[in-house]
């Protein structure tokens, strides 16, 4: 066994030390955040560790020489996206100095607003718990606010090269631990959409599965809804990625219809939705079905299955549940 040790009067060779550190097999992550003006920032990192279950903590180390370092030291939140074996190109992109890193990957916001790479192996959406200065890095400890995972094989890294991991999924593993909650919010004959920051449009999303009269959307703003007009509409996955989607129908409250919308939100006429700017096939298909069922005044609840899904149709208008008469 080769040994390299420093004498008391000799400094550690950083190149040899780096190679020694590199013999520890790790996964590969992309850590993401938003800078002060809301621009997504991200970088590849493999210094990731789980820390605690109660409270739920993890840590990543951010090099002070990284171009994204100022954003990670100032932002109140960040996300860690673990890559799967088919994302070597994503790792390379976020390890580069490209100004358009997010243009080639699907990403969304779930809880904190930090970009979540929706096709990744596993993601953790975190608020900053602690920052610790550590030499040429800062240790960023995050408290997990939301997470999701998938049954894909992880992308490994060892001795400066990517490595394969065989049979990563034990029997009985549960692939899904969370859902993205989307809302079809109407006002008169218009539907509310949210800018995805890349020229496309998606649904507003929220943390809560069922809204009351006020819906707190993921951007931190609130919308006033007619609570009794909120119904489950669709449940589906997107290209085997985790998390899946829960979609609710809802209606904007009359007293909020004339108010200014939060930044990034816009109403579109129901009969003129920008389908060519909707980023995923699943979302486009769901919106077309919604428009068709709205015209017919006959809505369904769609549940995704391996053979194409199931739709349970609901006839007539929703009405109050009638309690059983008491003797």
Tab-separated table of C-alpha atoms in Angstrom:
chain	number	residue	atom	x	y	z
A	1	UNK	CA	0.000	0.000	0.000
A	2	UNK	CA	1.458	3.339	-1.072
A	3	UNK	CA	1.804	5.854	1.716
A	4	UNK	CA	2.345	9.595	1.484
A	5	UNK	CA	2.847	11.275	4.804
A	6	UNK	CA	4.102	14.725	5.619
A	7	UNK	CA	6.928	15.268	8.051
A	8	UNK	CA	6.246	17.834	10.765
A	9	UNK	CA	8.233	20.441	8.846
A	10	UNK	CA	6.718	19.598	5.416
A	11	UNK	CA	3.438	20.933	4.029
A	12	UNK	CA	0.811	18.541	2.685
A	13	UNK	CA	0.988	18.197	-1.105
A	14	UNK	CA	-2.448	19.474	-2.246
A	15	UNK	CA	-2.368	17.521	-5.528
A	16	UNK	CA	-1.614	14.232	-3.774
A	17	UNK	CA	-4.228	15.011	-1.135
A	18	UNK	CA	-6.830	15.734	-3.797
A	19	UNK	CA	-6.118	12.368	-5.399
A	20	UNK	CA	-6.431	10.649	-2.028
A	21	UNK	CA	-9.771	12.350	-1.366
A	22	UNK	CA	-10.842	11.260	-4.837
A	23	UNK	CA	-10.609	7.565	-3.976
A	24	UNK	CA	-13.821	7.907	-1.938
A	25	UNK	CA	-16.723	6.986	-4.224
A	26	UNK	CA	-19.408	9.688	-4.220
A	27	UNK	CA	-22.496	10.641	-6.105
A	28	UNK	CA	-22.715	13.765	-8.235
A	29	UNK	CA	-24.994	16.683	-7.391
A	30	UNK	CA	-26.012	19.970	-8.919
A	31	UNK	CA	-26.651	22.569	-6.240
A	32	UNK	CA	-28.904	25.465	-7.205
A	33	UNK	CA	-30.152	28.743	-5.800
A	34	UNK	CA	-31.345	32.187	-6.885
A	35	UNK	CA	-29.173	35.275	-6.795
A	36	UNK	CA	-30.358	38.673	-5.562
A	37	UNK	CA	-32.189	39.529	-8.790
A	38	UNK	CA	-33.878	36.110	-9.004
A	39	UNK	CA	-31.578	34.617	-11.639
A	40	UNK	CA	-31.074	30.825	-11.277
A	41	UNK	CA	-27.517	29.849	-10.345
A	42	UNK	CA	-26.077	26.352	-10.145
A	43	UNK	CA	-22.885	24.312	-10.001
A	44	UNK	CA	-21.780	20.686	-9.899
A	45	UNK	CA	-20.584	19.383	-6.521
A	46	UNK	CA	-19.859	15.978	-5.013
A	47	UNK	CA	-19.198	17.086	-1.431
A	48	UNK	CA	-22.672	16.193	-0.194
A	49	UNK	CA	-23.587	14.527	3.126
A	50	UNK	CA	-26.757	13.760	5.036
A	51	UNK	CA	-26.510	15.204	8.555
A	52	UNK	CA	-29.672	14.670	10.601
A	53	UNK	CA	-33.211	13.277	10.395
A	54	UNK	CA	-34.589	15.349	13.274
A	55	UNK	CA	-34.353	18.112	12.279
A	56	UNK	CA	-33.882	17.087	8.612
A	57	UNK	CA	-30.443	18.451	7.726
A	58	UNK	CA	-27.892	17.944	4.962
A	59	UNK	CA	-24.723	19.723	3.920
A	60	UNK	CA	-22.792	20.624	0.791
A	61	UNK	CA	-19.439	22.364	0.461
A	62	UNK	CA	-19.147	25.346	-1.883
A	63	UNK	CA	-15.723	26.416	-3.098
A	64	UNK	CA	-14.899	30.078	-2.597
A	65	UNK	CA	-13.441	30.223	-6.116
A	66	UNK	CA	-16.735	29.164	-7.727
A	67	UNK	CA	-18.482	31.832	-9.797
A	68	UNK	CA	-21.761	31.003	-7.999
A	69	UNK	CA	-20.175	31.342	-4.551
A	70	UNK	CA	-21.570	34.856	-3.823
A	71	UNK	CA	-25.107	33.676	-4.604
A	72	UNK	CA	-24.854	30.668	-2.275
A	73	UNK	CA	-23.443	32.768	0.560
A	74	UNK	CA	-26.249	35.340	0.306
A	75	UNK	CA	-29.352	33.315	-0.563
A	76	UNK	CA	-31.734	32.125	2.202
A	77	UNK	CA	-32.395	28.827	0.406
A	78	UNK	CA	-30.847	26.319	-1.983
A	79	UNK	CA	-31.558	22.937	-3.557
A	80	UNK	CA	-29.434	19.811	-3.971
A	81	UNK	CA	-30.155	17.713	-7.070
A	82	UNK	CA	-28.576	14.248	-7.143
A	83	UNK	CA	-27.888	13.124	-10.712
A	84	UNK	CA	-28.706	9.740	-12.251
A	85	UNK	CA	-26.481	7.697	-14.567
A	86	UNK	CA	-27.949	9.313	-17.689
A	87	UNK	CA	-26.998	12.850	-16.659
A	88	UNK	CA	-23.271	13.014	-17.348
A	89	UNK	CA	-24.007	15.865	-19.749
A	90	UNK	CA	-25.886	17.762	-17.014
A	91	UNK	CA	-22.912	17.333	-14.688
A	92	UNK	CA	-20.579	18.697	-17.362
A	93	UNK	CA	-22.849	21.648	-18.120
A	94	UNK	CA	-23.071	22.772	-14.498
A	95	UNK	CA	-19.334	22.240	-14.002
A	96	UNK	CA	-18.687	24.668	-16.865
A	97	UNK	CA	-18.790	28.459	-16.936
A	98	UNK	CA	-21.669	28.490	-19.439
A	99	UNK	CA	-24.031	31.450	-18.875
A	100	UNK	CA	-27.022	29.359	-20.037
A	101	UNK	CA	-26.770	26.313	-17.781
A	102	UNK	CA	-30.506	26.083	-17.149
A	103	UNK	CA	-31.549	26.285	-20.810
A	104	UNK	CA	-30.925	22.584	-21.459
A	105	UNK	CA	-32.570	21.097	-18.341
A	106	UNK	CA	-36.150	20.862	-17.119
A	107	UNK	CA	-36.506	22.694	-13.833
A	108	UNK	CA	-39.285	23.905	-11.589
A	109	UNK	CA	-39.916	25.503	-8.193
A	110	UNK	CA	-41.410	23.499	-5.346
A	111	UNK	CA	-41.110	25.155	-1.925
A	112	UNK	CA	-38.321	27.694	-1.470
A	113	UNK	CA	-38.136	28.860	-5.083
A	114	UNK	CA	-34.677	27.354	-5.676
A	115	UNK	CA	-34.533	25.586	-9.057
A	116	UNK	CA	-35.376	21.869	-8.863
A	117	UNK	CA	-34.020	19.727	-11.723
A	118	UNK	CA	-37.172	17.687	-12.321
A	119	UNK	CA	-35.377	14.861	-14.174
A	120	UNK	CA	-32.811	14.245	-11.425
A	121	UNK	CA	-32.386	11.092	-9.342
A	122	UNK	CA	-33.304	12.849	-6.078
A	123	UNK	CA	-33.819	16.463	-5.053
A	124	UNK	CA	-33.844	18.293	-1.729
A	125	UNK	CA	-35.336	21.783	-1.396
A	126	UNK	CA	-33.737	23.487	1.625
A	127	UNK	CA	-33.648	26.640	3.658
A	128	UNK	CA	-30.245	27.631	5.018
A	129	UNK	CA	-29.713	26.338	8.561
A	130	UNK	CA	-26.033	27.228	9.069
A	131	UNK	CA	-23.016	28.446	7.125
A	132	UNK	CA	-19.575	27.440	8.375
A	133	UNK	CA	-16.344	28.906	7.009
A	134	UNK	CA	-13.906	26.046	6.314
A	135	UNK	CA	-10.642	26.915	4.558
A	136	UNK	CA	-11.156	27.390	0.841
A	137	UNK	CA	-14.795	26.260	1.104
A	138	UNK	CA	-17.968	27.182	2.980
A	139	UNK	CA	-20.011	24.378	4.504
A	140	UNK	CA	-23.649	25.033	3.706
A	141	UNK	CA	-26.011	23.214	6.070
A	142	UNK	CA	-29.588	23.086	4.805
A	143	UNK	CA	-32.854	22.159	6.484
A	144	UNK	CA	-34.923	20.036	4.108
A	145	UNK	CA	-38.358	21.519	3.379
A	146	UNK	CA	-39.362	19.176	0.542
A	147	UNK	CA	-37.778	16.331	-1.393
A	148	UNK	CA	-38.438	13.718	-4.055
A	149	UNK	CA	-36.691	10.664	-5.443
A	150	UNK	CA	-36.894	8.132	-8.285
A	151	UNK	CA	-35.834	4.520	-8.928
A	152	UNK	CA	-33.071	5.452	-11.407
A	153	UNK	CA	-29.444	4.386	-10.926
A	154	UNK	CA	-27.183	7.091	-9.439
A	155	UNK	CA	-24.277	8.715	-11.223
A	156	UNK	CA	-21.089	7.838	-9.342
A	157	UNK	CA	-17.709	9.565	-9.263
A	158	UNK	CA	-14.290	8.221	-8.228
A	159	UNK	CA	-10.633	9.070	-9.034
A	160	UNK	CA	-11.700	11.969	-11.230
A	161	UNK	CA	-13.965	9.822	-13.415
A	162	UNK	CA	-17.615	8.894	-13.562
A	163	UNK	CA	-18.453	5.474	-12.151
A	164	UNK	CA	-21.397	3.076	-12.538
A	165	UNK	CA	-23.423	1.745	-9.627
A	166	UNK	CA	-25.177	-1.607	-10.183
A	167	UNK	CA	-28.469	-2.776	-8.657
A	168	UNK	CA	-29.148	0.413	-6.706
A	169	UNK	CA	-32.828	-0.219	-5.959
A	170	UNK	CA	-33.624	-2.609	-3.093
A	171	UNK	CA	-36.863	-4.591	-3.201
A	172	UNK	CA	-39.781	-2.689	-1.721
A	173	UNK	CA	-38.232	0.739	-2.245
A	174	UNK	CA	-40.859	3.459	-2.515
A	175	UNK	CA	-40.102	5.672	-5.484
A	176	UNK	CA	-42.327	8.631	-4.624
A	177	UNK	CA	-42.236	10.799	-1.514
A	178	UNK	CA	-43.894	13.982	-2.700
A	179	UNK	CA	-45.991	15.647	-5.365
A	180	UNK	CA	-45.934	19.001	-7.094
A	181	UNK	CA	-49.282	20.710	-6.521
A	182	UNK	CA	-50.568	22.648	-9.533
A	183	UNK	CA	-53.675	24.807	-9.868
A	184	UNK	CA	-56.008	25.500	-12.802
A	185	UNK	CA	-57.248	28.908	-11.613
A	186	UNK	CA	-60.014	30.567	-13.620
A	187	UNK	CA	-61.377	34.104	-13.634
A	188	UNK	CA	-64.340	34.567	-15.990
A	189	UNK	CA	-63.129	32.970	-19.262
A	190	UNK	CA	-59.407	33.175	-18.492
A	191	UNK	CA	-56.890	30.730	-17.023
A	192	UNK	CA	-53.921	31.734	-14.861
A	193	UNK	CA	-50.452	30.582	-15.951
A	194	UNK	CA	-46.983	31.171	-14.504
A	195	UNK	CA	-43.827	32.023	-16.421
A	196	UNK	CA	-41.173	29.298	-16.148
A	197	UNK	CA	-38.398	31.860	-16.614
A	198	UNK	CA	-37.387	30.342	-19.975
A	199	UNK	CA	-40.046	31.790	-22.229
A	200	UNK	CA	-42.601	29.088	-21.415
A	201	UNK	CA	-45.752	28.900	-19.309
A	202	UNK	CA	-46.752	26.413	-16.612
A	203	UNK	CA	-49.388	26.212	-13.891
A	204	UNK	CA	-49.062	28.087	-10.595
A	205	UNK	CA	-47.854	25.682	-7.905
A	206	UNK	CA	-48.343	25.584	-4.163
A	207	UNK	CA	-47.170	23.540	-1.208
A	208	UNK	CA	-50.622	22.732	0.165
A	209	UNK	CA	-52.687	20.065	-1.537
A	210	UNK	CA	-56.019	21.746	-0.810
A	211	UNK	CA	-56.507	25.486	-0.710
A	212	UNK	CA	-58.837	27.376	1.601
A	213	UNK	CA	-59.953	30.875	0.667
A	214	UNK	CA	-56.321	31.960	0.301
A	215	UNK	CA	-53.770	29.950	-1.653
A	216	UNK	CA	-50.105	30.531	-0.825
A	217	UNK	CA	-48.272	29.912	-4.077
A	218	UNK	CA	-44.634	28.880	-4.228
A	219	UNK	CA	-43.450	32.371	-5.161
A	220	UNK	CA	-44.534	33.503	-1.679
A	221	UNK	CA	-47.590	35.452	-2.823
A	222	UNK	CA	-51.221	34.642	-2.018
A	223	UNK	CA	-54.286	34.357	-4.233
A	224	UNK	CA	-57.896	34.599	-3.038
A	225	UNK	CA	-60.006	31.651	-4.221
A	226	UNK	CA	-63.587	30.509	-3.918
A	227	UNK	CA	-62.854	27.661	-1.523
A	228	UNK	CA	-65.985	25.620	-2.269
A	229	UNK	CA	-65.095	25.603	-5.991
A	230	UNK	CA	-61.730	23.827	-5.585
A	231	UNK	CA	-61.663	20.220	-6.794
A	232	UNK	CA	-59.087	17.546	-7.594
A	233	UNK	CA	-58.684	17.281	-11.374
A	234	UNK	CA	-55.675	15.181	-12.350
A	235	UNK	CA	-52.860	13.022	-10.951
A	236	UNK	CA	-49.933	12.138	-13.223
A	237	UNK	CA	-46.182	11.611	-13.588
A	238	UNK	CA	-43.865	13.152	-16.176
A	239	UNK	CA	-41.461	10.831	-18.031
A	240	UNK	CA	-40.730	8.625	-15.016
A	241	UNK	CA	-39.436	11.608	-13.067
A	242	UNK	CA	-40.288	12.195	-9.432
A	243	UNK	CA	-42.261	13.925	-8.021
A	244	UNK	CA	-45.583	13.470	-9.769
A	245	UNK	CA	-48.270	16.115	-10.149
A	246	UNK	CA	-51.558	16.768	-8.363
A	247	UNK	CA	-53.703	19.250	-10.281
A	248	UNK	CA	-56.675	21.083	-8.763
A	249	UNK	CA	-59.409	23.157	-10.388
A	250	UNK	CA	-60.074	26.480	-8.698
A	251	UNK	CA	-61.708	29.858	-9.243
A	252	UNK	CA	-60.351	33.297	-8.339
A	253	UNK	CA	-62.519	35.156	-5.844
A	254	UNK	CA	-64.587	37.980	-7.334
A	255	UNK	CA	-63.032	40.601	-5.045
A	256	UNK	CA	-59.550	39.639	-6.301
A	257	UNK	CA	-60.347	39.638	-10.030
A	258	UNK	CA	-59.447	43.311	-10.472
A	259	UNK	CA	-56.304	43.232	-8.342
A	260	UNK	CA	-52.782	43.307	-9.763
A	261	UNK	CA	-51.241	39.876	-10.181
A	262	UNK	CA	-47.900	38.887	-8.619
A	263	UNK	CA	-44.922	39.051	-10.972
A	264	UNK	CA	-44.670	36.122	-13.380
A	265	UNK	CA	-48.402	35.339	-13.395
A	266	UNK	CA	-50.694	36.102	-16.325
A	267	UNK	CA	-54.254	35.256	-17.369
A	268	UNK	CA	-54.824	33.796	-20.842
A	269	UNK	CA	-58.190	33.357	-22.602
A	270	UNK	CA	-59.366	29.761	-22.238
A	271	UNK	CA	-59.788	29.448	-26.010
A	272	UNK	CA	-56.327	30.916	-26.750
A	273	UNK	CA	-53.904	29.175	-24.403
A	274	UNK	CA	-50.219	29.279	-25.534
A	275	UNK	CA	-49.896	25.529	-26.106
A	276	UNK	CA	-46.689	25.954	-28.133
A	277	UNK	CA	-45.052	27.531	-25.054
A	278	UNK	CA	-46.122	24.782	-22.614
A	279	UNK	CA	-42.887	22.839	-21.865
A	280	UNK	CA	-44.181	19.254	-21.424
A	281	UNK	CA	-46.445	16.996	-23.447
A	282	UNK	CA	-48.287	15.877	-20.312
A	283	UNK	CA	-49.191	19.420	-19.284
A	284	UNK	CA	-50.322	20.343	-22.811
A	285	UNK	CA	-52.531	17.242	-23.001
A	286	UNK	CA	-54.037	17.954	-19.592
A	287	UNK	CA	-54.851	21.566	-20.544
A	288	UNK	CA	-56.479	20.519	-23.830
A	289	UNK	CA	-58.639	18.013	-21.962
A	290	UNK	CA	-59.568	20.691	-19.418
A	291	UNK	CA	-60.656	23.113	-22.161
A	292	UNK	CA	-62.690	20.405	-23.894
A	293	UNK	CA	-64.417	19.291	-20.692
A	294	UNK	CA	-65.105	22.893	-19.727
A	295	UNK	CA	-66.907	23.431	-23.032
A	296	UNK	CA	-68.965	20.292	-22.407
A	297	UNK	CA	-69.524	21.261	-18.737
A	298	UNK	CA	-68.631	17.704	-17.828
A	299	UNK	CA	-65.370	17.299	-15.944
A	300	UNK	CA	-63.374	14.168	-15.174
A	301	UNK	CA	-60.730	13.170	-12.632
A	302	UNK	CA	-57.699	11.679	-14.391
A	303	UNK	CA	-55.430	9.146	-12.702
A	304	UNK	CA	-52.198	8.156	-14.460
A	305	UNK	CA	-51.582	4.406	-14.994
A	306	UNK	CA	-49.075	2.354	-16.971
A	307	UNK	CA	-51.562	1.608	-19.765
A	308	UNK	CA	-52.618	5.186	-20.462
A	309	UNK	CA	-54.598	6.279	-17.412
A	310	UNK	CA	-58.189	6.306	-16.196
A	311	UNK	CA	-60.763	9.111	-16.243
A	312	UNK	CA	-63.765	9.139	-13.899
A	313	UNK	CA	-66.389	11.524	-15.313
A	314	UNK	CA	-68.492	13.761	-13.101
A	315	UNK	CA	-71.901	14.758	-14.464
A	316	UNK	CA	-73.656	17.969	-13.525
A	317	UNK	CA	-72.661	20.820	-11.252
A	318	UNK	CA	-71.115	20.287	-7.833
A	319	UNK	CA	-73.634	20.558	-5.011
A	320	UNK	CA	-73.517	20.592	-1.237
A	321	UNK	CA	-73.311	17.249	0.527
A	322	UNK	CA	-76.714	16.476	2.069
A	323	UNK	CA	-76.438	15.214	5.661
A	324	UNK	CA	-78.478	12.193	6.709
A	325	UNK	CA	-81.717	13.265	8.373
A	326	UNK	CA	-81.741	12.810	12.127
A	327	UNK	CA	-84.639	11.069	13.910
